[in-house]
Tab-separated table of N, CA and C in Angstrom:
chain	number	residue	atom	x	y	z
Y	1	MET	N	166.865	135.040	56.962
Y	1	MET	CA	166.854	134.531	58.323
Y	1	MET	C	165.791	135.230	59.159
Y	2	ALA	N	165.703	136.535	59.064
Y	2	ALA	CA	164.702	137.271	59.837
Y	2	ALA	C	163.294	136.920	59.383
Y	3	ASN	N	163.119	136.740	58.072
Y	3	ASN	CA	161.806	136.342	57.558
Y	3	ASN	C	161.415	134.961	58.057
Y	4	THR	N	162.371	134.056	58.146
Y	4	THR	CA	162.091	132.710	58.642
Y	4	THR	C	161.621	132.763	60.085
Y	5	LEU	N	162.271	133.560	60.906
Y	5	LEU	CA	161.861	133.698	62.306
Y	5	LEU	C	160.455	134.278	62.414
Y	6	VAL	N	160.127	135.221	61.558
Y	6	VAL	CA	158.777	135.792	61.544
Y	6	VAL	C	157.758	134.722	61.158
Y	7	HIS	N	158.075	133.894	60.174
Y	7	HIS	CA	157.165	132.827	59.763
Y	7	HIS	C	156.992	131.798	60.879
Y	8	ILE	N	158.078	131.485	61.578
Y	8	ILE	CA	157.996	130.536	62.694
Y	8	ILE	C	157.105	131.100	63.796
Y	9	LEU	N	157.326	132.345	64.160
Y	9	LEU	CA	156.532	132.953	65.241
Y	9	LEU	C	155.075	133.173	64.848
Y	10	ASN	N	154.794	133.234	63.554
Y	10	ASN	CA	153.411	133.361	63.084
Y	10	ASN	C	152.755	132.006	62.843
Y	11	ASN	N	153.458	130.899	63.179
Y	11	ASN	CA	152.882	129.562	63.082
Y	11	ASN	C	152.518	129.214	61.638
Y	12	GLU	N	153.363	129.572	60.694
Y	12	GLU	CA	153.051	129.381	59.280
Y	12	GLU	C	153.744	128.146	58.713
Y	13	CYS	N	153.157	127.599	57.685
Y	13	CYS	CA	153.700	126.436	56.977
Y	13	CYS	C	155.077	126.790	56.396
Y	14	PRO	N	156.068	125.896	56.508
Y	14	PRO	CA	157.394	126.200	55.967
Y	14	PRO	C	157.445	126.196	54.443
Y	15	GLN	N	156.486	125.540	53.809
Y	15	GLN	CA	156.492	125.434	52.348
Y	15	GLN	C	155.852	126.661	51.682
Y	16	CYS	N	154.622	126.977	52.076
Y	16	CYS	CA	153.875	128.031	51.375
Y	16	CYS	C	153.675	129.300	52.211
Y	17	HIS	N	153.891	129.222	53.506
Y	17	HIS	CA	153.697	130.350	54.432
Y	17	HIS	C	152.261	130.860	54.452
Y	18	GLU	N	151.316	130.008	54.086
Y	18	GLU	CA	149.899	130.388	54.090
Y	18	GLU	C	149.131	129.640	55.182
Y	19	GLY	N	149.302	128.326	55.246
Y	19	GLY	CA	148.589	127.508	56.219
Y	19	GLY	C	149.243	127.581	57.588
Y	20	LYS	N	148.582	127.000	58.576
Y	20	LYS	CA	149.072	126.994	59.950
Y	20	LYS	C	149.513	125.591	60.347
Y	21	VAL	N	150.578	125.515	61.141
Y	21	VAL	CA	151.080	124.238	61.621
Y	21	VAL	C	150.224	123.739	62.785
Y	22	PHE	N	149.922	124.621	63.725
Y	22	PHE	CA	149.105	124.272	64.878
Y	22	PHE	C	147.692	124.802	64.695
Y	23	ASN	N	146.735	124.145	65.344
Y	23	ASN	CA	145.337	124.576	65.249
Y	23	ASN	C	145.118	125.951	65.863
Y	24	GLU	N	145.936	126.294	66.860
Y	24	GLU	CA	145.810	127.598	67.502
Y	24	GLU	C	146.274	128.688	66.545
Y	25	LYS	N	145.680	129.852	66.682
Y	25	LYS	CA	146.052	130.975	65.817
Y	25	LYS	C	147.469	131.454	66.107
Y	26	SER	N	147.845	131.477	67.385
Y	26	SER	CA	149.151	131.966	67.794
Y	26	SER	C	149.841	130.914	68.650
Y	27	ILE	N	151.176	130.895	68.653
Y	27	ILE	CA	151.896	129.959	69.504
Y	27	ILE	C	152.132	130.549	70.895
Y	28	PHE	N	151.793	131.786	71.100
Y	28	PHE	CA	151.962	132.444	72.389
Y	28	PHE	C	150.704	132.265	73.230
Y	29	PHE	N	150.858	132.223	74.542
Y	29	PHE	CA	149.759	132.259	75.508
Y	29	PHE	C	148.713	131.174	75.295
Y	30	ASN	N	149.142	129.946	75.052
Y	30	ASN	CA	148.236	128.812	74.950
Y	30	ASN	C	148.537	127.858	76.092
Y	31	ILE	N	147.500	127.240	76.610
Y	31	ILE	CA	147.661	126.306	77.711
Y	31	ILE	C	147.315	124.918	77.195
Y	32	GLY	N	148.075	123.938	77.620
Y	32	GLY	CA	147.822	122.569	77.221
Y	32	GLY	C	148.762	122.115	76.123
Y	33	PHE	N	148.677	120.815	75.817
Y	33	PHE	CA	149.537	120.257	74.789
Y	33	PHE	C	149.066	120.725	73.421
Y	34	PRO	N	149.979	121.047	72.524
Y	34	PRO	CA	149.584	121.591	71.218
Y	34	PRO	C	148.838	120.584	70.353
Y	35	LYS	N	147.922	121.097	69.583
Y	35	LYS	CA	147.183	120.285	68.615
Y	35	LYS	C	147.674	120.673	67.219
Y	36	MET	N	148.434	119.760	66.622
Y	36	MET	CA	149.012	120.035	65.312
Y	36	MET	C	148.088	119.571	64.203
Y	37	ASN	N	148.139	120.271	63.103
Y	37	ASN	CA	147.485	119.801	61.889
Y	37	ASN	C	148.362	118.726	61.274
Y	38	ALA	N	147.760	117.749	60.630
Y	38	ALA	CA	148.541	116.688	59.981
Y	38	ALA	C	149.275	117.222	58.760
Y	39	SER	N	148.628	118.139	58.046
Y	39	SER	CA	149.250	118.731	56.860
Y	39	SER	C	148.724	120.155	56.682
Y	40	CYS	N	149.377	120.884	55.814
Y	40	CYS	CA	148.995	122.268	55.549
Y	40	CYS	C	147.653	122.299	54.806
Y	41	SER	N	146.790	123.202	55.231
Y	41	SER	CA	145.486	123.319	54.577
Y	41	SER	C	145.592	123.985	53.206
Y	42	HIS	N	146.684	124.662	52.947
Y	42	HIS	CA	146.849	125.387	51.683
Y	42	HIS	C	147.601	124.566	50.632
Y	43	CYS	N	148.766	124.021	51.011
Y	43	CYS	CA	149.604	123.315	50.022
Y	43	CYS	C	149.703	121.811	50.276
Y	44	ASN	N	149.079	121.315	51.346
Y	44	ASN	CA	149.057	119.903	51.702
Y	44	ASN	C	150.439	119.370	52.083
Y	45	TYR	N	151.315	120.234	52.588
Y	45	TYR	CA	152.649	119.835	53.056
Y	45	TYR	C	152.484	119.039	54.340
Y	46	LYS	N	153.061	117.839	54.394
Y	46	LYS	CA	152.934	116.964	55.557
Y	46	LYS	C	153.940	117.388	56.620
Y	47	PHE	N	153.451	117.686	57.837
Y	47	PHE	CA	154.319	118.198	58.899
Y	47	PHE	C	155.099	117.095	59.598
Y	48	GLU	N	154.452	115.971	59.916
Y	48	GLU	CA	155.150	114.868	60.569
Y	48	GLU	C	155.558	113.862	59.505
Y	49	LYS	N	156.846	113.821	59.201
Y	49	LYS	CA	157.352	113.023	58.087
Y	49	LYS	C	157.288	111.532	58.356
Y	50	GLU	N	157.524	111.127	59.601
Y	50	GLU	CA	157.569	109.714	59.961
Y	50	GLU	C	157.256	109.593	61.447
Y	51	PRO	N	156.920	108.387	61.914
Y	51	PRO	CA	156.688	108.218	63.356
Y	51	PRO	C	157.960	108.561	64.137
Y	52	GLY	N	157.816	109.305	65.189
Y	52	GLY	CA	158.968	109.711	65.992
Y	52	GLY	C	159.718	110.899	65.429
Y	53	TYR	N	159.157	111.569	64.462
Y	53	TYR	CA	159.830	112.698	63.803
Y	53	TYR	C	160.173	113.808	64.790
Y	54	PHE	N	159.327	114.013	65.792
Y	54	PHE	CA	159.534	115.128	66.709
Y	54	PHE	C	160.348	114.779	67.950
Y	55	PHE	N	160.984	113.596	67.977
Y	55	PHE	CA	161.855	113.282	69.105
Y	55	PHE	C	163.020	114.268	69.170
Y	56	GLY	N	163.523	114.671	68.042
Y	56	GLY	CA	164.619	115.649	68.017
Y	56	GLY	C	164.195	117.007	68.535
Y	57	ALA	N	162.904	117.333	68.387
Y	57	ALA	CA	162.404	118.605	68.893
Y	57	ALA	C	162.459	118.653	70.409
Y	58	MET	N	162.477	117.492	71.051
Y	58	MET	CA	162.610	117.474	72.515
Y	58	MET	C	163.966	118.024	72.937
Y	59	TYR	N	165.007	117.763	72.157
Y	59	TYR	CA	166.331	118.285	72.477
Y	59	TYR	C	166.372	119.804	72.280
Y	60	VAL	N	165.686	120.270	71.263
Y	60	VAL	CA	165.584	121.717	71.050
Y	60	VAL	C	164.835	122.351	72.216
Y	61	ASN	N	163.751	121.701	72.649
Y	61	ASN	CA	162.966	122.181	73.784
Y	61	ASN	C	163.828	122.220	75.045
Y	62	TYR	N	164.630	121.194	75.265
Y	62	TYR	CA	165.520	121.157	76.422
Y	62	TYR	C	166.522	122.322	76.382
Y	63	GLY	N	167.094	122.576	75.214
Y	63	GLY	CA	168.034	123.690	75.078
Y	63	GLY	C	167.374	125.033	75.354
Y	64	LEU	N	166.150	125.220	74.862
Y	64	LEU	CA	165.409	126.455	75.146
Y	64	LEU	C	165.157	126.612	76.639
Y	65	THR	N	164.761	125.515	77.281
Y	65	THR	CA	164.460	125.559	78.711
Y	65	THR	C	165.701	125.891	79.531
Y	66	VAL	N	166.823	125.282	79.199
Y	66	VAL	CA	168.072	125.573	79.917
Y	66	VAL	C	168.484	127.024	79.701
Y	67	ALA	N	168.374	127.519	78.478
Y	67	ALA	CA	168.736	128.914	78.198
Y	67	ALA	C	167.835	129.875	78.972
Y	68	GLN	N	166.543	129.568	79.062
Y	68	GLN	CA	165.632	130.424	79.816
Y	68	GLN	C	165.932	130.371	81.310
Y	69	ALA	N	166.297	129.188	81.817
Y	69	ALA	CA	166.633	129.067	83.234
Y	69	ALA	C	167.896	129.862	83.566
Y	70	ILE	N	168.892	129.792	82.701
Y	70	ILE	CA	170.131	130.545	82.936
Y	70	ILE	C	169.867	132.041	82.842
Y	71	ALA	N	169.098	132.464	81.854
Y	71	ALA	CA	168.770	133.888	81.721
Y	71	ALA	C	167.980	134.377	82.932
Y	72	THR	N	167.060	133.567	83.426
Y	72	THR	CA	166.286	133.940	84.612
Y	72	THR	C	167.191	134.077	85.818
Y	73	TYR	N	168.139	133.153	85.981
Y	73	TYR	CA	169.077	133.234	87.090
Y	73	TYR	C	169.924	134.503	87.010
Y	74	VAL	N	170.431	134.797	85.814
Y	74	VAL	CA	171.282	135.985	85.647
Y	74	VAL	C	170.508	137.260	85.981
Y	75	ILE	N	169.260	137.333	85.545
Y	75	ILE	CA	168.450	138.519	85.826
Y	75	ILE	C	168.058	138.575	87.296
Y	76	ALA	N	167.656	137.433	87.878
Y	76	ALA	CA	167.159	137.414	89.256
Y	76	ALA	C	168.251	137.639	90.289
Y	77	GLN	N	169.489	137.281	89.975
Y	77	GLN	CA	170.545	137.419	90.976
Y	77	GLN	C	170.811	138.877	91.368
Y	78	PHE	N	170.442	139.816	90.502
Y	78	PHE	CA	170.650	141.229	90.826
Y	78	PHE	C	169.680	141.721	91.896
Y	79	PHE	N	168.616	140.974	92.156
Y	79	PHE	CA	167.612	141.379	93.134
Y	79	PHE	C	167.826	140.750	94.502
Y	80	PHE	N	168.901	139.956	94.671
Y	80	PHE	CA	169.181	139.291	95.933
Y	80	PHE	C	170.584	139.661	96.392
Y	81	PRO	N	170.796	139.762	97.717
Y	81	PRO	CA	172.105	140.182	98.225
Y	81	PRO	C	173.199	139.125	98.056
Y	82	VAL	N	172.839	137.850	98.052
Y	82	VAL	CA	173.816	136.777	97.917
Y	82	VAL	C	173.819	136.305	96.470
Y	83	ALA	N	174.985	135.901	95.968
Y	83	ALA	CA	175.099	135.497	94.560
Y	83	ALA	C	174.157	134.337	94.219
Y	84	PHE	N	174.096	133.329	95.098
Y	84	PHE	CA	173.153	132.233	94.860
Y	84	PHE	C	172.258	132.097	96.080
Y	85	ASP	N	171.131	132.733	96.012
Y	85	ASP	CA	170.124	132.676	97.065
Y	85	ASP	C	169.123	131.586	96.683
Y	86	LEU	N	168.735	130.763	97.618
Y	86	LEU	CA	167.812	129.662	97.325
Y	86	LEU	C	166.429	130.148	96.903
Y	87	ARG	N	166.127	131.402	97.151
Y	87	ARG	CA	164.832	131.949	96.725
Y	87	ARG	C	164.771	132.142	95.211
Y	88	ILE	N	165.893	132.016	94.522
Y	88	ILE	CA	165.909	132.129	93.065
Y	88	ILE	C	165.325	130.871	92.415
Y	89	ILE	N	165.462	129.722	93.080
Y	89	ILE	CA	165.005	128.454	92.505
Y	89	ILE	C	163.508	128.457	92.196
Y	90	PRO	N	162.625	128.910	93.102
Y	90	PRO	CA	161.202	128.953	92.735
Y	90	PRO	C	160.903	129.921	91.590
Y	91	ILE	N	161.671	130.974	91.487
Y	91	ILE	CA	161.481	131.918	90.384
Y	91	ILE	C	161.828	131.241	89.059
Y	92	ILE	N	162.941	130.518	89.047
Y	92	ILE	CA	163.337	129.782	87.844
Y	92	ILE	C	162.285	128.726	87.500
Y	93	ALA	N	161.798	128.008	88.504
Y	93	ALA	CA	160.774	126.982	88.275
Y	93	ALA	C	159.503	127.598	87.706
Y	94	PHE	N	159.106	128.757	88.210
Y	94	PHE	CA	157.916	129.430	87.704
Y	94	PHE	C	158.084	129.809	86.226
Y	95	VAL	N	159.238	130.348	85.873
Y	95	VAL	CA	159.488	130.744	84.482
Y	95	VAL	C	159.483	129.522	83.566
Y	96	ILE	N	160.092	128.428	84.015
Y	96	ILE	CA	160.129	127.211	83.200
Y	96	ILE	C	158.716	126.681	82.970
Y	97	ILE	N	157.903	126.646	84.011
Y	97	ILE	CA	156.531	126.152	83.879
Y	97	ILE	C	155.694	127.092	83.019
Y	98	ALA	N	155.872	128.391	83.201
Y	98	ALA	CA	155.101	129.363	82.427
Y	98	ALA	C	155.452	129.321	80.942
Y	99	MET	N	156.688	129.015	80.621
Y	99	MET	CA	157.135	129.005	79.226
Y	99	MET	C	157.039	127.631	78.563
Y	100	ALA	N	156.614	126.600	79.286
Y	100	ALA	CA	156.610	125.229	78.759
Y	100	ALA	C	155.733	125.090	77.515
Y	101	SER	N	154.546	125.636	77.535
Y	101	SER	CA	153.641	125.518	76.391
Y	101	SER	C	154.219	126.201	75.154
Y	102	PHE	N	154.787	127.377	75.332
Y	102	PHE	CA	155.425	128.077	74.222
Y	102	PHE	C	156.623	127.287	73.699
Y	103	ASN	N	157.426	126.741	74.609
Y	103	ASN	CA	158.626	126.010	74.209
Y	103	ASN	C	158.303	124.785	73.360
Y	104	ILE	N	157.235	124.074	73.715
Y	104	ILE	CA	156.851	122.897	72.932
Y	104	ILE	C	156.512	123.305	71.505
Y	105	ARG	N	155.686	124.316	71.374
Y	105	ARG	CA	155.279	124.759	70.035
Y	105	ARG	C	156.463	125.314	69.243
Y	106	PHE	N	157.258	126.155	69.891
Y	106	PHE	CA	158.385	126.795	69.218
Y	106	PHE	C	159.428	125.769	68.794
Y	107	SER	N	159.711	124.776	69.644
Y	107	SER	CA	160.722	123.772	69.293
Y	107	SER	C	160.247	122.898	68.141
Y	108	ARG	N	158.955	122.569	68.103
Y	108	ARG	CA	158.448	121.787	66.972
Y	108	ARG	C	158.489	122.592	65.680
Y	109	LEU	N	158.158	123.864	65.760
Y	109	LEU	CA	158.244	124.703	64.562
Y	109	LEU	C	159.682	124.835	64.078
Y	110	LEU	N	160.616	125.022	65.009
Y	110	LEU	CA	162.034	125.078	64.623
Y	110	LEU	C	162.458	123.780	63.957
Y	111	TRP	N	162.013	122.655	64.511
Y	111	TRP	CA	162.375	121.349	63.960
Y	111	TRP	C	161.817	121.178	62.546
Y	112	ILE	N	160.574	121.577	62.347
Y	112	ILE	CA	159.964	121.482	61.021
Y	112	ILE	C	160.721	122.357	60.025
Y	113	TYR	N	161.074	123.566	60.436
Y	113	TYR	CA	161.775	124.474	59.524
Y	113	TYR	C	163.201	124.002	59.241
Y	114	MET	N	163.865	123.374	60.226
Y	114	MET	CA	165.222	122.886	59.990
Y	114	MET	C	165.240	121.769	58.956
Y	115	PHE	N	164.185	120.942	58.937
Y	115	PHE	CA	164.150	119.795	58.039
Y	115	PHE	C	163.036	119.904	57.010
Y	116	LYS	N	162.747	121.117	56.564
Y	116	LYS	CA	161.649	121.279	55.609
Y	116	LYS	C	161.970	120.694	54.233
Y	117	ASN	N	163.232	120.541	53.888
Y	117	ASN	CA	163.599	119.960	52.589
Y	117	ASN	C	163.894	118.468	52.687
Y	118	TYR	N	163.608	117.889	53.845
Y	118	TYR	CA	163.816	116.463	54.074
Y	118	TYR	C	162.825	115.673	53.238
Y	119	ALA	N	163.312	114.832	52.345
Y	119	ALA	CA	162.433	114.089	51.433
Y	119	ALA	C	162.120	112.716	52.000
Y	120	MET	N	160.889	112.332	51.903
Y	120	MET	CA	160.455	110.989	52.316
Y	120	MET	C	159.939	110.252	51.113
């Protein structure tokens, strides 16, 4: 399990762990929509199995975003005198926007790894 998480965070192919899923070297600190490779450059593993394959990754992305928003609220509430101060909302919005690019890449990688044995 820990090795799988390391492979996901290193943007590695789920089959051979040699090629990259995204064109970017790292999934961290990238701006813009991700550019995925169609298949692994090392083992030729096809990443998008069928049209609409990554629709499920949107649900994973939504779950990540909600978890980050809740974690941001829990951390930020200690810095305000009232339990729910409206000044927390822009902080949550900033974190969600800042993490959006990472969330897209991470959710697609999670989706690929969850269904790596899916046969077409």
